[in-house]
């Protein structure tokens, strides 16, 4: 169960990223080229948001199953023992990953909702562009990529 959730969460990162990047490209081009708002833009944003929500739910399950909330106490003990690298690893899972991903998920959810409420195509594109681009950058930065973390994994 735990292994399946972890593998699903790890693999889903690529689908989530592709869905957000697709929406971001469409919204930037709609904004810059003054396009009419297309129903595909709305669908792309809704699908990207839905995938982010699924990822958040699996993430919360993993956070509980793998007891990362214990990290707050473990972190202190590791720091006191002088294990700075260990403390940074524990802090990443206890605080950094969850905080960044939740902020990004909130931004993407707000973006999808405020874009729907805008009255002009340019207003819709502008709101999607701002919120989804910010969300994308934060999600990318919050992933433990192997080229950033020595213990990061591709899958
Ligand atoms: C778009 C959002 C997210 C993306 C792209 C993402 C991506 C990832 C990736 C790539 C991993 C590494 C998997 C591995 O080591 O095999 C991971 C692990 C994990 N993520 Fe996320 N994540 C997201 C949101 C969240 C959220 C919101 C939470 C918590 C509420 C969370 C909790 C976790 C946990 C607990 C692990 C396992 C850490 C471990 O014990 O090794 N994730 N995530």
Tab-separated table of N, CA, C and O in Angstrom, residues 23-101:
chain	number	residue	atom	x	y	z
A	23	UNK	N	-1.086	24.148	-19.769
A	23	UNK	CA	-1.995	25.260	-19.454
A	23	UNK	C	-1.243	26.591	-19.477
A	23	UNK	O	-1.752	27.597	-19.980
A	24	UNK	N	-0.024	26.574	-18.930
A	24	UNK	CA	0.765	27.815	-18.870
A	24	UNK	C	1.118	28.289	-20.286
A	24	UNK	O	0.989	29.483	-20.601
A	25	UNK	N	1.504	27.358	-21.165
A	25	UNK	CA	1.843	27.738	-22.550
A	25	UNK	C	0.601	28.308	-23.250
A	25	UNK	O	0.654	29.352	-23.893
A	26	UNK	N	-0.538	27.632	-23.082
A	26	UNK	CA	-1.774	28.105	-23.723
A	26	UNK	C	-2.179	29.487	-23.203
A	26	UNK	O	-2.617	30.349	-23.961
A	27	UNK	N	-2.026	29.693	-21.876
A	27	UNK	CA	-2.479	30.983	-21.335
A	27	UNK	C	-1.515	32.115	-21.703
A	27	UNK	O	-1.955	33.217	-22.019
A	28	UNK	N	-0.202	31.835	-21.708
A	28	UNK	CA	0.750	32.871	-22.135
A	28	UNK	C	0.493	33.232	-23.603
A	28	UNK	O	0.479	34.410	-23.965
A	29	UNK	N	0.275	32.219	-24.456
A	29	UNK	CA	0.098	32.523	-25.876
A	29	UNK	C	-1.242	33.222	-26.100
A	29	UNK	O	-1.343	34.127	-26.925
A	30	UNK	N	-2.271	32.840	-25.341
A	30	UNK	CA	-3.560	33.522	-25.459
A	30	UNK	C	-3.441	34.988	-25.074
A	30	UNK	O	-4.002	35.876	-25.719
A	31	UNK	N	-2.642	35.222	-24.022
A	31	UNK	CA	-2.466	36.592	-23.518
A	31	UNK	C	-1.652	37.431	-24.509
A	31	UNK	O	-2.048	38.535	-24.882
A	32	UNK	N	-0.523	36.877	-24.939
A	32	UNK	CA	0.390	37.660	-25.779
A	32	UNK	C	-0.140	37.842	-27.206
A	32	UNK	O	0.125	38.849	-27.854
A	33	UNK	N	-0.888	36.851	-27.696
A	33	UNK	CA	-1.381	36.939	-29.078
A	33	UNK	C	-2.827	37.421	-29.136
A	33	UNK	O	-3.471	37.340	-30.185
A	34	UNK	N	-3.328	37.894	-27.983
A	34	UNK	CA	-4.681	38.456	-27.938
A	34	UNK	C	-5.754	37.514	-28.477
A	34	UNK	O	-6.630	37.934	-29.230
A	35	UNK	N	-5.686	36.248	-28.092
A	35	UNK	CA	-6.620	35.258	-28.654
A	35	UNK	C	-7.976	35.313	-27.967
A	35	UNK	O	-8.101	35.809	-26.848
A	36	UNK	N	-8.975	34.731	-28.656
A	36	UNK	CA	-10.284	34.522	-28.036
A	36	UNK	C	-10.143	33.379	-27.040
A	36	UNK	O	-9.390	32.431	-27.318
A	37	UNK	N	-10.855	33.428	-25.923
A	37	UNK	CA	-10.733	32.340	-24.947
A	37	UNK	C	-11.430	31.096	-25.491
A	37	UNK	O	-12.553	31.156	-25.972
A	38	UNK	N	-10.697	29.968	-25.426
A	38	UNK	CA	-11.153	28.725	-26.024
A	38	UNK	C	-11.608	27.756	-24.914
A	38	UNK	O	-10.971	27.714	-23.870
A	39	UNK	N	-12.684	26.994	-25.124
A	39	UNK	CA	-13.115	26.038	-24.086
A	39	UNK	C	-12.002	25.055	-23.701
A	39	UNK	O	-11.981	24.542	-22.581
A	40	UNK	N	-11.066	24.797	-24.630
A	40	UNK	CA	-9.946	23.880	-24.316
A	40	UNK	C	-9.081	24.471	-23.190
A	40	UNK	O	-8.538	23.744	-22.357
A	41	UNK	N	-8.973	25.818	-23.179
A	41	UNK	CA	-8.172	26.467	-22.125
A	41	UNK	C	-8.785	26.183	-20.753
A	41	UNK	O	-8.084	25.900	-19.789
A	42	UNK	N	-10.106	26.285	-20.695
A	42	UNK	CA	-10.811	26.041	-19.430
A	42	UNK	C	-10.632	24.583	-19.000
A	42	UNK	O	-10.355	24.280	-17.854
A	43	UNK	N	-10.765	23.660	-19.990
A	43	UNK	CA	-10.629	22.229	-19.696
A	43	UNK	C	-9.206	21.906	-19.236
A	43	UNK	O	-9.010	21.160	-18.270
A	44	UNK	N	-8.219	22.474	-19.933
A	44	UNK	CA	-6.815	22.192	-19.595
A	44	UNK	C	-6.533	22.638	-18.158
A	44	UNK	O	-5.908	21.913	-17.369
A	45	UNK	N	-7.035	23.826	-17.797
A	45	UNK	CA	-6.802	24.347	-16.440
A	45	UNK	C	-7.506	23.473	-15.403
A	45	UNK	O	-6.947	23.174	-14.338
A	46	UNK	N	-8.725	23.033	-15.723
A	46	UNK	CA	-9.489	22.211	-14.769
A	46	UNK	C	-8.806	20.856	-14.571
A	46	UNK	O	-8.721	20.356	-13.439
A	47	UNK	N	-8.304	20.263	-15.661
A	47	UNK	CA	-7.629	18.957	-15.553
A	47	UNK	C	-6.341	19.111	-14.735
A	47	UNK	O	-6.059	18.305	-13.839
A	48	UNK	N	-5.575	20.171	-15.020
A	48	UNK	CA	-4.317	20.391	-14.275
A	48	UNK	C	-4.633	20.551	-12.787
A	48	UNK	O	-3.963	19.957	-11.928
A	49	UNK	N	-5.672	21.329	-12.477
A	49	UNK	CA	-6.031	21.539	-11.071
A	49	UNK	C	-6.466	20.220	-10.414
A	49	UNK	O	-6.076	19.912	-9.290
A	50	UNK	N	-7.251	19.433	-11.133
A	50	UNK	CA	-7.710	18.140	-10.604
A	50	UNK	C	-6.535	17.220	-10.303
A	50	UNK	O	-6.500	16.571	-9.250
A	51	UNK	N	-5.553	17.197	-11.204
A	51	UNK	CA	-4.372	16.346	-10.986
A	51	UNK	C	-3.577	16.821	-9.764
A	51	UNK	O	-3.089	16.011	-8.978
A	52	UNK	N	-3.469	18.145	-9.611
A	52	UNK	CA	-2.762	18.680	-8.437
A	52	UNK	C	-3.490	18.258	-7.160
A	52	UNK	O	-2.870	17.848	-6.174
A	53	UNK	N	-4.831	18.317	-7.195
A	53	UNK	CA	-5.601	17.926	-6.003
A	53	UNK	C	-5.385	16.450	-5.666
A	53	UNK	O	-5.241	16.093	-4.494
A	54	UNK	N	-5.356	15.591	-6.694
A	54	UNK	CA	-5.114	14.154	-6.452
A	54	UNK	C	-3.730	13.985	-5.819
A	54	UNK	O	-3.551	13.251	-4.842
A	55	UNK	N	-2.757	14.710	-6.374
A	55	UNK	CA	-1.384	14.629	-5.854
A	55	UNK	C	-1.328	15.079	-4.387
A	55	UNK	O	-0.640	14.471	-3.573
A	56	UNK	N	-2.075	16.122	-4.059
A	56	UNK	CA	-2.109	16.614	-2.672
A	56	UNK	C	-2.717	15.550	-1.749
A	56	UNK	O	-2.190	15.283	-0.658
A	57	UNK	N	-3.806	14.907	-2.198
A	57	UNK	CA	-4.444	13.887	-1.355
A	57	UNK	C	-3.495	12.711	-1.100
A	57	UNK	O	-3.356	12.249	0.040
A	58	UNK	N	-2.811	12.247	-2.156
A	58	UNK	CA	-1.857	11.132	-1.971
A	58	UNK	C	-0.727	11.601	-1.045
A	58	UNK	O	-0.278	10.865	-0.165
A	59	UNK	N	-0.291	12.851	-1.247
A	59	UNK	CA	0.790	13.412	-0.423
A	59	UNK	C	0.408	13.448	1.055
A	59	UNK	O	1.203	13.076	1.919
A	60	UNK	N	-0.823	13.868	1.340
A	60	UNK	CA	-1.275	13.929	2.739
A	60	UNK	C	-1.299	12.521	3.342
A	60	UNK	O	-0.863	12.304	4.478
A	61	UNK	N	-1.788	11.541	2.550
A	61	UNK	CA	-1.809	10.143	3.029
A	61	UNK	C	-0.390	9.678	3.343
A	61	UNK	O	-0.134	9.093	4.409
A	62	UNK	N	0.546	9.980	2.438
A	62	UNK	CA	1.941	9.566	2.662
A	62	UNK	C	2.535	10.264	3.891
A	62	UNK	O	3.274	9.664	4.670
A	63	UNK	N	2.188	11.534	4.038
A	63	UNK	CA	2.710	12.319	5.174
A	63	UNK	C	2.307	11.665	6.496
A	63	UNK	O	3.092	11.579	7.435
A	64	UNK	N	1.054	11.170	6.538
A	64	UNK	CA	0.560	10.536	7.763
A	64	UNK	C	1.156	9.137	7.915
A	64	UNK	O	1.703	8.794	8.971
A	65	UNK	N	1.081	8.320	6.829
A	65	UNK	CA	1.567	6.933	6.902
A	65	UNK	C	3.054	6.901	7.261
A	65	UNK	O	3.490	6.109	8.088
A	66	UNK	N	3.829	7.798	6.637
A	66	UNK	CA	5.282	7.783	6.873
A	66	UNK	C	5.689	8.656	8.068
A	66	UNK	O	6.869	8.884	8.297
A	67	UNK	N	4.705	9.113	8.822
A	67	UNK	CA	4.884	9.842	10.082
A	67	UNK	C	5.876	11.006	9.991
A	67	UNK	O	6.730	11.190	10.857
A	68	UNK	N	5.714	11.804	8.926
A	68	UNK	CA	6.655	12.914	8.777
A	68	UNK	C	6.411	14.027	9.798
A	68	UNK	O	7.258	14.891	9.986
A	69	UNK	N	5.238	13.972	10.462
A	69	UNK	CA	5.000	14.988	11.516
A	69	UNK	C	5.945	14.763	12.700
A	69	UNK	O	6.215	15.672	13.462
A	70	UNK	N	6.475	13.515	12.825
A	70	UNK	CA	7.475	13.252	13.875
A	70	UNK	C	8.759	14.029	13.621
A	70	UNK	O	9.596	14.182	14.505
A	71	UNK	N	8.911	14.469	12.366
A	71	UNK	CA	10.129	15.173	11.960
A	71	UNK	C	10.435	16.378	12.822
A	71	UNK	O	11.595	16.733	13.016
A	72	UNK	N	9.385	17.024	13.353
A	72	UNK	CA	9.598	18.231	14.164
A	72	UNK	C	10.453	17.916	15.394
A	72	UNK	O	11.339	18.698	15.751
A	73	UNK	N	10.223	16.759	16.029
A	73	UNK	CA	11.022	16.377	17.203
A	73	UNK	C	12.374	15.797	16.767
A	73	UNK	O	13.403	16.120	17.350
A	74	UNK	N	12.322	14.951	15.730
A	74	UNK	CA	13.556	14.299	15.247
A	74	UNK	C	14.583	15.360	14.822
A	74	UNK	O	15.772	15.257	15.115
A	75	UNK	N	14.072	16.396	14.132
A	75	UNK	CA	14.925	17.466	13.606
A	75	UNK	C	15.772	18.098	14.716
A	75	UNK	O	16.969	18.304	14.562
A	76	UNK	N	15.122	18.371	15.852
A	76	UNK	CA	15.785	19.013	16.986
A	76	UNK	C	16.911	18.115	17.524
A	76	UNK	O	18.041	18.572	17.749
A	77	UNK	N	16.583	16.818	17.663
A	77	UNK	CA	17.560	15.864	18.187
A	77	UNK	C	18.759	15.758	17.244
A	77	UNK	O	19.918	15.732	17.693
A	78	UNK	N	18.480	15.718	15.938
A	78	UNK	CA	19.567	15.593	14.955
A	78	UNK	C	20.468	16.822	14.987
A	78	UNK	O	21.696	16.726	14.912
A	79	UNK	N	19.854	17.996	15.117
A	79	UNK	CA	20.616	19.249	15.150
A	79	UNK	C	21.524	19.272	16.378
A	79	UNK	O	22.695	19.645	16.301
A	80	UNK	N	20.938	18.851	17.500
A	80	UNK	CA	21.714	18.841	18.753
A	80	UNK	C	22.889	17.864	18.663
A	80	UNK	O	23.942	18.090	19.240
A	81	UNK	N	22.690	16.770	17.897
A	81	UNK	CA	23.753	15.774	17.744
A	81	UNK	C	24.761	16.196	16.666
A	81	UNK	O	25.697	15.460	16.364
A	82	UNK	N	24.510	17.361	16.049
A	82	UNK	CA	25.442	17.878	15.038
A	82	UNK	C	25.243	17.273	13.658
A	82	UNK	O	26.055	17.485	12.754
A	83	UNK	N	24.157	16.523	13.479
A	83	UNK	CA	23.890	15.914	12.169
A	83	UNK	C	23.067	16.894	11.309
A	83	UNK	O	21.851	16.780	11.183
A	84	UNK	N	23.754	17.859	10.733
A	84	UNK	CA	23.090	18.935	9.995
A	84	UNK	C	22.417	18.407	8.728
A	84	UNK	O	21.291	18.802	8.390
A	85	UNK	N	23.092	17.496	8.044
A	85	UNK	CA	22.541	16.947	6.794
A	85	UNK	C	21.267	16.139	7.061
A	85	UNK	O	20.284	16.255	6.335
A	86	UNK	N	21.310	15.357	8.142
A	86	UNK	CA	20.148	14.554	8.528
A	86	UNK	C	18.985	15.458	8.895
A	86	UNK	O	17.836	15.208	8.510
A	87	UNK	N	19.299	16.542	9.610
A	87	UNK	CA	18.246	17.480	10.035
A	87	UNK	C	17.620	18.147	8.809
A	87	UNK	O	16.398	18.346	8.761
A	88	UNK	N	18.448	18.463	7.796
A	88	UNK	CA	17.931	19.114	6.587
A	88	UNK	C	17.008	18.155	5.828
A	88	UNK	O	15.968	18.567	5.308
A	89	UNK	N	17.362	16.877	5.789
A	89	UNK	CA	16.538	15.860	5.115
A	89	UNK	C	15.173	15.748	5.807
A	89	UNK	O	14.124	15.777	5.152
A	90	UNK	N	15.217	15.660	7.124
A	90	UNK	CA	13.974	15.516	7.896
A	90	UNK	C	13.116	16.776	7.751
A	90	UNK	O	11.894	16.700	7.583
A	91	UNK	N	13.770	17.960	7.776
A	91	UNK	CA	13.035	19.224	7.646
A	91	UNK	C	12.348	19.319	6.276
A	91	UNK	O	11.227	19.797	6.153
A	92	UNK	N	13.037	18.817	5.244
A	92	UNK	CA	12.460	18.876	3.896
A	92	UNK	C	11.103	18.170	3.868
A	92	UNK	O	10.123	18.716	3.362
A	93	UNK	N	11.040	16.941	4.435
A	93	UNK	CA	9.783	16.183	4.388
A	93	UNK	C	8.764	16.658	5.421
A	93	UNK	O	7.555	16.596	5.190
A	94	UNK	N	9.244	17.133	6.574
A	94	UNK	CA	8.295	17.557	7.615
A	94	UNK	C	7.652	18.897	7.268
A	94	UNK	O	6.469	19.109	7.536
A	95	UNK	N	8.443	19.815	6.663
A	95	UNK	CA	7.940	21.176	6.464
A	95	UNK	C	7.998	21.657	4.999
A	95	UNK	O	6.982	22.078	4.443
A	96	UNK	N	9.200	21.591	4.406
A	96	UNK	CA	9.397	22.294	3.131
A	96	UNK	C	8.519	21.766	1.991
A	96	UNK	O	7.839	22.538	1.313
A	97	UNK	N	8.539	20.434	1.788
A	97	UNK	CA	7.784	19.854	0.674
A	97	UNK	C	6.282	20.145	0.816
A	97	UNK	O	5.658	20.678	-0.098
A	98	UNK	N	5.740	19.851	1.958
A	98	UNK	CA	4.296	20.025	2.167
A	98	UNK	C	3.907	21.519	2.063
A	98	UNK	O	2.914	21.860	1.417
A	99	UNK	N	4.723	22.403	2.643
A	99	UNK	CA	4.379	23.831	2.613
A	99	UNK	C	4.379	24.355	1.178
A	99	UNK	O	3.422	25.013	0.740
A	100	UNK	N	5.443	24.036	0.433
A	100	UNK	CA	5.530	24.548	-0.944
A	100	UNK	C	4.396	23.994	-1.806
A	100	UNK	O	3.758	24.733	-2.566
A	101	UNK	N	4.121	22.685	-1.670
A	101	UNK	CA	3.099	22.070	-2.526
A	101	UNK	C	1.698	22.573	-2.172
A	101	UNK	O	0.856	22.751	-3.054
